[in-house]
Amino acid sequence: MNKTKTEVCEGGSMSANTDQQHIPRNKLGEIVENKYFQAIIIAIIVLNGLVIIGETYFVGNRMLQLLDRIIIWIFVAEMVIKLVGLGVKRYFSDNWNVFDFLIVAASLIFYTAPFVTVVRLVRVLRLLRMIPAVPALRKIVDSLMRSIPALTGILGLTVLIFSIYAIIGTTCFRDVLPAEYFGSFHASLFTLTQVVTFESWASQVARPVINEIPWAWVYFISFIVIGALVILNLVVAVIVDFLSQEGENLHQDQLAMLSKDNQELKAEMREIKQLLLSERTQRPTGKKSGNSKE
């Protein structure tokens, strides 16, 4: 008996210890998922951007450097809170948390690096933490990443069209303009990029060529229609399609959760009806048994 009592006491103490260990984790998990916690982190990221901008005007300012160090350790504290509150497995299961971890770790590793350029680059990359912190930005980036396989076909078509027009331009317009425009294949590609972005394409490129070769307007107009209008609209259409698909998937998930809750409520209602019917059927039998005893 004493042995069983001690075992029970030990088991109770062990469960109490585990409960005490889970209490701070649950509290930290609630803090991490709190909307005010995310708002504070977003405000600190914005402050980090303002500090970086301020250091471009006031180089070597000690107050800005102190603020930068404080912000780094706040990011470290946030990372530790998430690791403890969510757990290591759950934390690293989210790709955005891995992204945050890499940026914060790089900030700590390269903070005292002798290479000023590397330090400044890492500090600027800390502003990218705004993406996982803001749900709207995260949604856009997720849609862009999912649309990459669909955009590869459009990218291949773009490379093909640019290559064909670059070869035509190098062959036909090499002697019309200076060599920096159509003197070689890579120069023609750069010129076509200038044309497709509408950067002084008419005055610097198209009109001088058309003055010498009248049919060149067909070349430039067709390239602008295909390159600037058709391909750009295809890219926008693919990205918008994936954005709309994400909204539809979210709506379907919500409907699935609602239908699941509805099924659970129906099952509970059936159980309640069965209990009520069983009680009703048991009451008259009880009365009959009492009368028979009398």
PDB file of C-alpha atoms in Angstrom:
ATOM      1  CA  MET A   1       0.000   0.000   0.000  1.00  0.00           C
ATOM      2  CA  ASN A   2       2.796   2.393   0.895  1.00  0.00           C
ATOM      3  CA  LYS A   3       4.488   1.561  -2.391  1.00  0.00           C
ATOM      4  CA  THR A   4       1.370   2.333  -4.388  1.00  0.00           C
ATOM      5  CA  LYS A   5       0.907   5.573  -2.464  1.00  0.00           C
ATOM      6  CA  THR A   6       4.446   6.659  -3.207  1.00  0.00           C
ATOM      7  CA  GLU A   7       3.992   5.767  -6.884  1.00  0.00           C
ATOM      8  CA  VAL A   8       0.793   7.768  -7.005  1.00  0.00           C
ATOM      9  CA  CYS A   9       2.510  10.704  -5.313  1.00  0.00           C
ATOM     10  CA  GLU A  10       5.447  10.486  -7.701  1.00  0.00           C
ATOM     11  CA  GLY A  11       3.121  10.281 -10.679  1.00  0.00           C
ATOM     12  CA  GLY A  12       1.140  13.248  -9.411  1.00  0.00           C
ATOM     13  CA  SER A  13       4.300  15.271  -8.856  1.00  0.00           C
ATOM     14  CA  MET A  14       5.609  14.384 -12.339  1.00  0.00           C
ATOM     15  CA  SER A  15       2.320  15.425 -13.967  1.00  0.00           C
ATOM     16  CA  ALA A  16       2.348  18.620 -11.941  1.00  0.00           C
ATOM     17  CA  ASN A  17       5.881  19.364 -13.120  1.00  0.00           C
ATOM     18  CA  THR A  18       4.941  18.741 -16.747  1.00  0.00           C
ATOM     19  CA  ASP A  19       1.909  20.990 -16.335  1.00  0.00           C
ATOM     20  CA  GLN A  20       4.145  23.691 -14.858  1.00  0.00           C
ATOM     21  CA  GLN A  21       6.485  23.304 -17.842  1.00  0.00           C
ATOM     22  CA  HIS A  22       3.604  23.617 -20.320  1.00  0.00           C
ATOM     23  CA  ILE A  23       2.144  26.726 -18.642  1.00  0.00           C
ATOM     24  CA  PRO A  24       4.922  29.145 -19.735  1.00  0.00           C
ATOM     25  CA  ARG A  25       4.969  27.598 -23.218  1.00  0.00           C
ATOM     26  CA  ASN A  26       1.210  28.106 -23.562  1.00  0.00           C
ATOM     27  CA  LYS A  27       1.520  31.682 -22.327  1.00  0.00           C
ATOM     28  CA  LEU A  28       4.341  32.421 -24.775  1.00  0.00           C
ATOM     29  CA  GLY A  29       2.328  30.795 -27.561  1.00  0.00           C
ATOM     30  CA  GLU A  30      -0.577  33.103 -26.764  1.00  0.00           C
ATOM     31  CA  ILE A  31       1.790  36.075 -26.810  1.00  0.00           C
ATOM     32  CA  VAL A  32       3.198  35.072 -30.203  1.00  0.00           C
ATOM     33  CA  GLU A  33      -0.266  34.664 -31.741  1.00  0.00           C
ATOM     34  CA  ASN A  34      -1.530  37.917 -30.249  1.00  0.00           C
ATOM     35  CA  LYS A  35      -2.218  40.617 -32.844  1.00  0.00           C
ATOM     36  CA  TYR A  36      -0.635  43.303 -30.660  1.00  0.00           C
ATOM     37  CA  PHE A  37       2.617  41.342 -30.570  1.00  0.00           C
ATOM     38  CA  GLN A  38       2.720  41.333 -34.379  1.00  0.00           C
ATOM     39  CA  ALA A  39       1.886  45.050 -34.462  1.00  0.00           C
ATOM     40  CA  ILE A  40       4.793  45.792 -32.110  1.00  0.00           C
ATOM     41  CA  ILE A  41       7.186  43.766 -34.286  1.00  0.00           C
ATOM     42  CA  ILE A  42       6.011  45.608 -37.416  1.00  0.00           C
ATOM     43  CA  ALA A  43       6.578  48.953 -35.659  1.00  0.00           C
ATOM     44  CA  ILE A  44      10.108  47.869 -34.681  1.00  0.00           C
ATOM     45  CA  ILE A  45      10.855  46.824 -38.281  1.00  0.00           C
ATOM     46  CA  VAL A  46       9.680  50.246 -39.475  1.00  0.00           C
ATOM     47  CA  LEU A  47      11.856  51.876 -36.816  1.00  0.00           C
ATOM     48  CA  ASN A  48      14.763  49.761 -38.063  1.00  0.00           C
ATOM     49  CA  GLY A  49      14.212  51.120 -41.568  1.00  0.00           C
ATOM     50  CA  LEU A  50      14.137  54.692 -40.265  1.00  0.00           C
ATOM     51  CA  VAL A  51      17.400  54.095 -38.370  1.00  0.00           C
ATOM     52  CA  ILE A  52      19.080  52.736 -41.504  1.00  0.00           C
ATOM     53  CA  ILE A  53      17.841  55.739 -43.511  1.00  0.00           C
ATOM     54  CA  GLY A  54      19.028  58.112 -40.777  1.00  0.00           C
ATOM     55  CA  GLU A  55      22.511  56.608 -40.842  1.00  0.00           C
ATOM     56  CA  THR A  56      22.817  57.532 -44.519  1.00  0.00           C
ATOM     57  CA  TYR A  57      22.559  61.185 -43.428  1.00  0.00           C
ATOM     58  CA  PHE A  58      24.353  60.971 -40.070  1.00  0.00           C
ATOM     59  CA  VAL A  59      27.213  58.535 -40.593  1.00  0.00           C
ATOM     60  CA  GLY A  60      28.711  57.200 -37.358  1.00  0.00           C
ATOM     61  CA  ASN A  61      26.003  58.657 -35.104  1.00  0.00           C
ATOM     62  CA  ARG A  62      26.253  56.872 -31.740  1.00  0.00           C
ATOM     63  CA  MET A  63      22.555  57.235 -30.916  1.00  0.00           C
ATOM     64  CA  LEU A  64      21.549  55.537 -34.173  1.00  0.00           C
ATOM     65  CA  GLN A  65      24.130  52.802 -33.619  1.00  0.00           C
ATOM     66  CA  LEU A  66      22.756  52.201 -30.124  1.00  0.00           C
ATOM     67  CA  LEU A  67      19.216  51.981 -31.485  1.00  0.00           C
ATOM     68  CA  ASP A  68      20.411  49.522 -34.108  1.00  0.00           C
ATOM     69  CA  ARG A  69      21.916  47.250 -31.434  1.00  0.00           C
ATOM     70  CA  ILE A  70      18.743  47.421 -29.338  1.00  0.00           C
ATOM     71  CA  ILE A  71      16.643  46.494 -32.369  1.00  0.00           C
ATOM     72  CA  ILE A  72      18.857  43.475 -33.103  1.00  0.00           C
ATOM     73  CA  TRP A  73      18.444  42.130 -29.582  1.00  0.00           C
ATOM     74  CA  ILE A  74      14.701  42.748 -29.734  1.00  0.00           C
ATOM     75  CA  PHE A  75      14.632  40.587 -32.870  1.00  0.00           C
ATOM     76  CA  VAL A  76      16.650  37.935 -31.025  1.00  0.00           C
ATOM     77  CA  ALA A  77      14.196  38.052 -28.094  1.00  0.00           C
ATOM     78  CA  GLU A  78      11.286  37.705 -30.525  1.00  0.00           C
ATOM     79  CA  MET A  79      12.931  34.670 -32.119  1.00  0.00           C
ATOM     80  CA  VAL A  80      13.497  33.031 -28.720  1.00  0.00           C
ATOM     81  CA  ILE A  81       9.894  33.697 -27.666  1.00  0.00           C
ATOM     82  CA  LYS A  82       8.619  32.090 -30.862  1.00  0.00           C
ATOM     83  CA  LEU A  83      10.945  29.094 -30.466  1.00  0.00           C
ATOM     84  CA  VAL A  84       9.756  28.480 -26.902  1.00  0.00           C
ATOM     85  CA  GLY A  85       6.103  29.354 -27.462  1.00  0.00           C
ATOM     86  CA  LEU A  86       5.594  27.441 -30.713  1.00  0.00           C
ATOM     87  CA  GLY A  87       8.171  24.724 -30.174  1.00  0.00           C
ATOM     88  CA  VAL A  88      11.194  24.048 -32.350  1.00  0.00           C
ATOM     89  CA  LYS A  89       9.386  21.660 -34.700  1.00  0.00           C
ATOM     90  CA  ARG A  90       6.399  23.924 -35.248  1.00  0.00           C
ATOM     91  CA  TYR A  91       8.609  26.999 -35.567  1.00  0.00           C
ATOM     92  CA  PHE A  92      10.806  25.571 -38.319  1.00  0.00           C
ATOM     93  CA  SER A  93       7.844  23.978 -40.115  1.00  0.00           C
ATOM     94  CA  ASP A  94       6.922  27.471 -41.351  1.00  0.00           C
ATOM     95  CA  ASN A  95       9.190  28.688 -44.149  1.00  0.00           C
ATOM     96  CA  TRP A  96       8.696  32.320 -43.148  1.00  0.00           C
ATOM     97  CA  ASN A  97       9.995  31.548 -39.648  1.00  0.00           C
ATOM     98  CA  VAL A  98      13.070  29.943 -41.227  1.00  0.00           C
ATOM     99  CA  PHE A  99      13.493  33.124 -43.296  1.00  0.00           C
ATOM    100  CA  ASP A 100      13.306  35.256 -40.136  1.00  0.00           C
ATOM    101  CA  PHE A 101      15.760  32.975 -38.345  1.00  0.00           C
ATOM    102  CA  LEU A 102      18.330  33.246 -41.148  1.00  0.00           C
ATOM    103  CA  ILE A 103      18.102  37.042 -41.272  1.00  0.00           C
ATOM    104  CA  VAL A 104      18.442  37.438 -37.496  1.00  0.00           C
ATOM    105  CA  ALA A 105      21.311  34.919 -37.381  1.00  0.00           C
ATOM    106  CA  ALA A 106      23.100  36.729 -40.221  1.00  0.00           C
ATOM    107  CA  SER A 107      22.627  40.027 -38.386  1.00  0.00           C
ATOM    108  CA  LEU A 108      24.340  38.590 -35.311  1.00  0.00           C
ATOM    109  CA  ILE A 109      27.128  36.864 -37.239  1.00  0.00           C
ATOM    110  CA  PHE A 110      28.076  39.807 -39.447  1.00  0.00           C
ATOM    111  CA  TYR A 111      27.390  42.601 -36.954  1.00  0.00           C
ATOM    112  CA  THR A 112      31.047  42.903 -35.971  1.00  0.00           C
ATOM    113  CA  ALA A 113      32.397  41.946 -39.407  1.00  0.00           C
ATOM    114  CA  PRO A 114      35.203  44.131 -40.765  1.00  0.00           C
ATOM    115  CA  PHE A 115      33.518  44.399 -44.165  1.00  0.00           C
ATOM    116  CA  VAL A 116      31.331  47.496 -44.018  1.00  0.00           C
ATOM    117  CA  THR A 117      29.490  46.625 -47.230  1.00  0.00           C
ATOM    118  CA  VAL A 118      28.447  43.206 -45.899  1.00  0.00           C
ATOM    119  CA  VAL A 119      27.228  44.727 -42.638  1.00  0.00           C
ATOM    120  CA  ARG A 120      25.152  47.342 -44.450  1.00  0.00           C
ATOM    121  CA  LEU A 121      23.709  44.720 -46.800  1.00  0.00           C
ATOM    122  CA  VAL A 122      22.644  42.485 -43.896  1.00  0.00           C
ATOM    123  CA  ARG A 123      21.095  45.448 -42.107  1.00  0.00           C
ATOM    124  CA  VAL A 124      19.096  46.336 -45.209  1.00  0.00           C
ATOM    125  CA  LEU A 125      17.958  42.711 -45.530  1.00  0.00           C
ATOM    126  CA  ARG A 126      16.407  43.004 -42.065  1.00  0.00           C
ATOM    127  CA  LEU A 127      13.738  45.170 -43.690  1.00  0.00           C
ATOM    128  CA  LEU A 128      12.586  42.049 -45.570  1.00  0.00           C
ATOM    129  CA  ARG A 129      11.164  40.818 -42.264  1.00  0.00           C
ATOM    130  CA  MET A 130       8.259  43.122 -43.055  1.00  0.00           C
ATOM    131  CA  ILE A 131       7.050  40.508 -45.568  1.00  0.00           C
ATOM    132  CA  PRO A 132       6.301  37.685 -43.091  1.00  0.00           C
ATOM    133  CA  ALA A 133       5.069  40.202 -40.510  1.00  0.00           C
ATOM    134  CA  VAL A 134       2.353  41.677 -42.761  1.00  0.00           C
ATOM    135  CA  PRO A 135      -0.218  39.089 -43.978  1.00  0.00           C
ATOM    136  CA  ALA A 136      -1.039  41.027 -47.170  1.00  0.00           C
ATOM    137  CA  LEU A 137       2.615  41.123 -48.250  1.00  0.00           C
ATOM    138  CA  ARG A 138       3.041  37.471 -47.331  1.00  0.00           C
ATOM    139  CA  LYS A 139       0.034  36.546 -49.458  1.00  0.00           C
ATOM    140  CA  ILE A 140       1.425  38.387 -52.497  1.00  0.00           C
ATOM    141  CA  VAL A 141       4.886  36.832 -52.166  1.00  0.00           C
ATOM    142  CA  ASP A 142       3.404  33.347 -51.674  1.00  0.00           C
ATOM    143  CA  SER A 143       1.367  33.803 -54.849  1.00  0.00           C
ATOM    144  CA  LEU A 144       4.453  34.969 -56.739  1.00  0.00           C
ATOM    145  CA  MET A 145       6.427  31.936 -55.584  1.00  0.00           C
ATOM    146  CA  ARG A 146       3.640  29.552 -56.601  1.00  0.00           C
ATOM    147  CA  SER A 147       3.336  31.219 -59.999  1.00  0.00           C
ATOM    148  CA  ILE A 148       7.024  30.667 -60.866  1.00  0.00           C
ATOM    149  CA  PRO A 149       6.404  27.285 -62.617  1.00  0.00           C
ATOM    150  CA  ALA A 150       3.699  28.868 -64.759  1.00  0.00           C
ATOM    151  CA  LEU A 151       5.907  31.883 -65.508  1.00  0.00           C
ATOM    152  CA  THR A 152       8.748  29.713 -66.816  1.00  0.00           C
ATOM    153  CA  GLY A 153       6.848  29.157 -70.059  1.00  0.00           C
ATOM    154  CA  ILE A 154       6.316  32.890 -70.489  1.00  0.00           C
ATOM    155  CA  LEU A 155       9.982  33.474 -69.683  1.00  0.00           C
ATOM    156  CA  GLY A 156      11.001  31.010 -72.382  1.00  0.00           C
ATOM    157  CA  LEU A 157       8.720  32.748 -74.893  1.00  0.00           C
ATOM    158  CA  THR A 158      10.213  36.120 -73.912  1.00  0.00           C
ATOM    159  CA  VAL A 159      13.784  34.884 -74.416  1.00  0.00           C
ATOM    160  CA  LEU A 160      12.846  33.451 -77.816  1.00  0.00           C
ATOM    161  CA  ILE A 161      11.186  36.687 -79.010  1.00  0.00           C
ATOM    162  CA  PHE A 162      14.039  38.878 -77.741  1.00  0.00           C
ATOM    163  CA  SER A 163      16.621  36.614 -79.411  1.00  0.00           C
ATOM    164  CA  ILE A 164      14.819  36.690 -82.778  1.00  0.00           C
ATOM    165  CA  TYR A 165      14.431  40.472 -82.758  1.00  0.00           C
ATOM    166  CA  ALA A 166      18.025  40.942 -81.547  1.00  0.00           C
ATOM    167  CA  ILE A 167      19.342  38.862 -84.449  1.00  0.00           C
ATOM    168  CA  ILE A 168      17.181  40.815 -86.921  1.00  0.00           C
ATOM    169  CA  GLY A 169      18.304  44.137 -85.450  1.00  0.00           C
ATOM    170  CA  THR A 170      21.981  43.171 -85.517  1.00  0.00           C
ATOM    171  CA  THR A 171      21.710  41.987 -89.125  1.00  0.00           C
ATOM    172  CA  CYS A 172      19.723  44.929 -90.530  1.00  0.00           C
ATOM    173  CA  PHE A 173      20.606  47.942 -88.370  1.00  0.00           C
ATOM    174  CA  ARG A 174      24.272  47.348 -87.544  1.00  0.00           C
ATOM    175  CA  ASP A 175      25.499  50.125 -89.891  1.00  0.00           C
ATOM    176  CA  VAL A 176      22.684  52.599 -89.245  1.00  0.00           C
ATOM    177  CA  LEU A 177      23.293  53.441 -85.585  1.00  0.00           C
ATOM    178  CA  PRO A 178      26.485  53.434 -83.517  1.00  0.00           C
ATOM    179  CA  ALA A 179      27.747  50.033 -82.387  1.00  0.00           C
ATOM    180  CA  GLU A 180      26.378  50.570 -78.864  1.00  0.00           C
ATOM    181  CA  TYR A 181      22.826  50.041 -80.171  1.00  0.00           C
ATOM    182  CA  PHE A 182      22.854  47.184 -82.701  1.00  0.00           C
ATOM    183  CA  GLY A 183      26.573  46.475 -83.099  1.00  0.00           C
ATOM    184  CA  SER A 184      26.381  43.002 -81.508  1.00  0.00           C
ATOM    185  CA  PHE A 185      23.869  40.508 -80.193  1.00  0.00           C
ATOM    186  CA  HIS A 186      24.156  41.560 -76.543  1.00  0.00           C
ATOM    187  CA  ALA A 187      24.060  45.265 -77.530  1.00  0.00           C
ATOM    188  CA  SER A 188      20.851  44.594 -79.478  1.00  0.00           C
ATOM    189  CA  LEU A 189      19.354  42.839 -76.448  1.00  0.00           C
ATOM    190  CA  PHE A 190      20.097  45.863 -74.274  1.00  0.00           C
ATOM    191  CA  THR A 191      18.606  48.194 -76.908  1.00  0.00           C
ATOM    192  CA  LEU A 192      15.456  46.062 -77.092  1.00  0.00           C
ATOM    193  CA  THR A 193      15.187  46.254 -73.317  1.00  0.00           C
ATOM    194  CA  GLN A 194      15.303  50.043 -73.631  1.00  0.00           C
ATOM    195  CA  VAL A 195      12.607  49.901 -76.318  1.00  0.00           C
ATOM    196  CA  VAL A 196      10.309  47.611 -74.319  1.00  0.00           C
ATOM    197  CA  THR A 197      10.538  49.918 -71.275  1.00  0.00           C
ATOM    198  CA  PHE A 198       9.712  52.962 -73.490  1.00  0.00           C
ATOM    199  CA  GLU A 199      12.881  54.766 -72.328  1.00  0.00           C
ATOM    200  CA  SER A 200      13.637  57.317 -75.109  1.00  0.00           C
ATOM    201  CA  TRP A 201      13.063  54.543 -77.647  1.00  0.00           C
ATOM    202  CA  ALA A 202      11.483  56.807 -80.289  1.00  0.00           C
ATOM    203  CA  SER A 203      14.003  59.679 -80.304  1.00  0.00           C
ATOM    204  CA  GLN A 204      17.209  57.677 -79.739  1.00  0.00           C
ATOM    205  CA  VAL A 205      16.482  54.367 -81.487  1.00  0.00           C
ATOM    206  CA  ALA A 206      13.396  54.169 -83.686  1.00  0.00           C
ATOM    207  CA  ARG A 207      13.362  57.508 -85.564  1.00  0.00           C
ATOM    208  CA  PRO A 208      17.058  57.487 -86.623  1.00  0.00           C
ATOM    209  CA  VAL A 209      16.626  53.939 -87.966  1.00  0.00           C
ATOM    210  CA  ILE A 210      13.330  54.727 -89.736  1.00  0.00           C
ATOM    211  CA  ASN A 211      14.930  57.767 -91.416  1.00  0.00           C
ATOM    212  CA  GLU A 212      17.463  55.431 -93.027  1.00  0.00           C
ATOM    213  CA  ILE A 213      15.300  52.304 -93.452  1.00  0.00           C
ATOM    214  CA  PRO A 214      11.598  53.204 -93.879  1.00  0.00           C
ATOM    215  CA  TRP A 215      10.229  49.694 -93.241  1.00  0.00           C
ATOM    216  CA  ALA A 216      11.885  49.606 -89.790  1.00  0.00           C
ATOM    217  CA  TRP A 217       8.653  50.886 -88.214  1.00  0.00           C
ATOM    218  CA  VAL A 218       7.203  47.383 -88.681  1.00  0.00           C
ATOM    219  CA  TYR A 219      10.101  45.974 -86.650  1.00  0.00           C
ATOM    220  CA  PHE A 220       9.696  48.371 -83.729  1.00  0.00           C
ATOM    221  CA  ILE A 221       5.891  48.453 -83.616  1.00  0.00           C
ATOM    222  CA  SER A 222       5.569  44.657 -83.777  1.00  0.00           C
ATOM    223  CA  PHE A 223       8.205  44.232 -81.062  1.00  0.00           C
ATOM    224  CA  ILE A 224       6.459  46.735 -78.762  1.00  0.00           C
ATOM    225  CA  VAL A 225       3.067  45.076 -79.283  1.00  0.00           C
ATOM    226  CA  ILE A 226       4.425  41.572 -78.646  1.00  0.00           C
ATOM    227  CA  GLY A 227       7.060  42.351 -76.037  1.00  0.00           C
ATOM    228  CA  ALA A 228       5.595  45.197 -74.015  1.00  0.00           C
ATOM    229  CA  LEU A 229       1.861  44.555 -74.283  1.00  0.00           C
ATOM    230  CA  VAL A 230       1.215  40.860 -74.847  1.00  0.00           C
ATOM    231  CA  ILE A 231       3.956  39.332 -72.675  1.00  0.00           C
ATOM    232  CA  LEU A 232       3.522  41.836 -69.846  1.00  0.00           C
ATOM    233  CA  ASN A 233      -0.233  41.197 -69.768  1.00  0.00           C
ATOM    234  CA  LEU A 234       0.410  37.454 -69.739  1.00  0.00           C
ATOM    235  CA  VAL A 235       2.649  37.822 -66.675  1.00  0.00           C
ATOM    236  CA  VAL A 236       0.080  39.980 -64.889  1.00  0.00           C
ATOM    237  CA  ALA A 237      -2.711  37.545 -65.782  1.00  0.00           C
ATOM    238  CA  VAL A 238      -0.802  34.558 -64.360  1.00  0.00           C
ATOM    239  CA  ILE A 239      -0.011  36.352 -61.088  1.00  0.00           C
ATOM    240  CA  VAL A 240      -3.589  37.625 -60.682  1.00  0.00           C
ATOM    241  CA  ASP A 241      -4.890  34.120 -61.385  1.00  0.00           C
ATOM    242  CA  PHE A 242      -2.791  32.674 -58.572  1.00  0.00           C
ATOM    243  CA  LEU A 243      -3.887  35.458 -56.223  1.00  0.00           C
ATOM    244  CA  SER A 244      -7.531  34.684 -56.960  1.00  0.00           C
ATOM    245  CA  GLN A 245      -6.881  30.957 -56.529  1.00  0.00           C
ATOM    246  CA  GLU A 246      -5.501  31.579 -53.062  1.00  0.00           C
ATOM    247  CA  GLY A 247      -8.658  33.477 -52.147  1.00  0.00           C
ATOM    248  CA  GLU A 248     -10.797  30.640 -53.486  1.00  0.00           C
ATOM    249  CA  ASN A 249      -8.764  28.055 -51.577  1.00  0.00           C
ATOM    250  CA  LEU A 250      -9.192  30.044 -48.372  1.00  0.00           C
ATOM    251  CA  HIS A 251     -12.945  30.255 -48.998  1.00  0.00           C
ATOM    252  CA  GLN A 252     -13.135  26.507 -49.636  1.00  0.00           C
ATOM    253  CA  ASP A 253     -11.210  25.790 -46.441  1.00  0.00           C
ATOM    254  CA  GLN A 254     -13.644  27.940 -44.482  1.00  0.00           C
ATOM    255  CA  LEU A 255     -16.601  26.121 -46.065  1.00  0.00           C
ATOM    256  CA  ALA A 256     -15.012  22.774 -45.238  1.00  0.00           C
ATOM    257  CA  MET A 257     -14.567  23.823 -41.597  1.00  0.00           C
ATOM    258  CA  LEU A 258     -18.171  25.019 -41.433  1.00  0.00           C
ATOM    259  CA  SER A 259     -19.461  21.769 -42.918  1.00  0.00           C
ATOM    260  CA  LYS A 260     -17.335  19.771 -40.453  1.00  0.00           C
ATOM    261  CA  ASP A 261     -18.735  21.765 -37.526  1.00  0.00           C
ATOM    262  CA  ASN A 262     -22.229  21.243 -38.917  1.00  0.00           C
ATOM    263  CA  GLN A 263     -21.702  17.485 -39.084  1.00  0.00           C
ATOM    264  CA  GLU A 264     -20.427  17.436 -35.500  1.00  0.00           C
ATOM    265  CA  LEU A 265     -23.455  19.420 -34.318  1.00  0.00           C
ATOM    266  CA  LYS A 266     -25.774  17.013 -36.141  1.00  0.00           C
ATOM    267  CA  ALA A 267     -24.058  14.033 -34.508  1.00  0.00           C
ATOM    268  CA  GLU A 268     -24.395  15.633 -31.068  1.00  0.00           C
ATOM    269  CA  MET A 269     -28.087  16.362 -31.709  1.00  0.00           C
ATOM    270  CA  ARG A 270     -28.639  12.715 -32.651  1.00  0.00           C
ATOM    271  CA  GLU A 271     -26.989  11.561 -29.448  1.00  0.00           C
ATOM    272  CA  ILE A 272     -29.160  13.924 -27.402  1.00  0.00           C
ATOM    273  CA  LYS A 273     -32.312  12.638 -29.155  1.00  0.00           C
ATOM    274  CA  GLN A 274     -31.297   9.040 -28.489  1.00  0.00           C
ATOM    275  CA  LEU A 275     -30.731   9.816 -24.798  1.00  0.00           C
ATOM    276  CA  LEU A 276     -34.138  11.518 -24.525  1.00  0.00           C
ATOM    277  CA  LEU A 277     -35.879   8.610 -26.250  1.00  0.00           C
ATOM    278  CA  SER A 278     -34.132   6.084 -24.009  1.00  0.00           C
ATOM    279  CA  GLU A 279     -35.240   8.012 -20.891  1.00  0.00           C
ATOM    280  CA  ARG A 280     -38.841   8.144 -22.135  1.00  0.00           C
ATOM    281  CA  THR A 281     -38.896   4.413 -22.799  1.00  0.00           C
ATOM    282  CA  GLN A 282     -37.448   3.621 -19.352  1.00  0.00           C
ATOM    283  CA  ARG A 283     -40.008   5.679 -17.338  1.00  0.00           C
ATOM    284  CA  PRO A 284     -43.197   3.626 -18.051  1.00  0.00           C
ATOM    285  CA  THR A 285     -41.357   0.318 -17.490  1.00  0.00           C
ATOM    286  CA  GLY A 286     -40.287   1.538 -14.076  1.00  0.00           C
ATOM    287  CA  LYS A 287     -43.905   2.373 -13.151  1.00  0.00           C
ATOM    288  CA  LYS A 288     -45.144  -1.027 -14.300  1.00  0.00           C
ATOM    289  CA  SER A 289     -42.535  -2.860 -12.207  1.00  0.00           C
ATOM    290  CA  GLY A 290     -43.597  -0.847  -9.155  1.00  0.00           C
ATOM    291  CA  ASN A 291     -47.299  -1.730  -9.642  1.00  0.00           C
ATOM    292  CA  SER A 292     -46.454  -5.396 -10.025  1.00  0.00           C
ATOM    293  CA  LYS A 293     -44.602  -5.411  -6.681  1.00  0.00           C
ATOM    294  CA  GLU A 294     -47.639  -3.972  -4.935  1.00  0.00           C
TER     295      GLU A 294
END
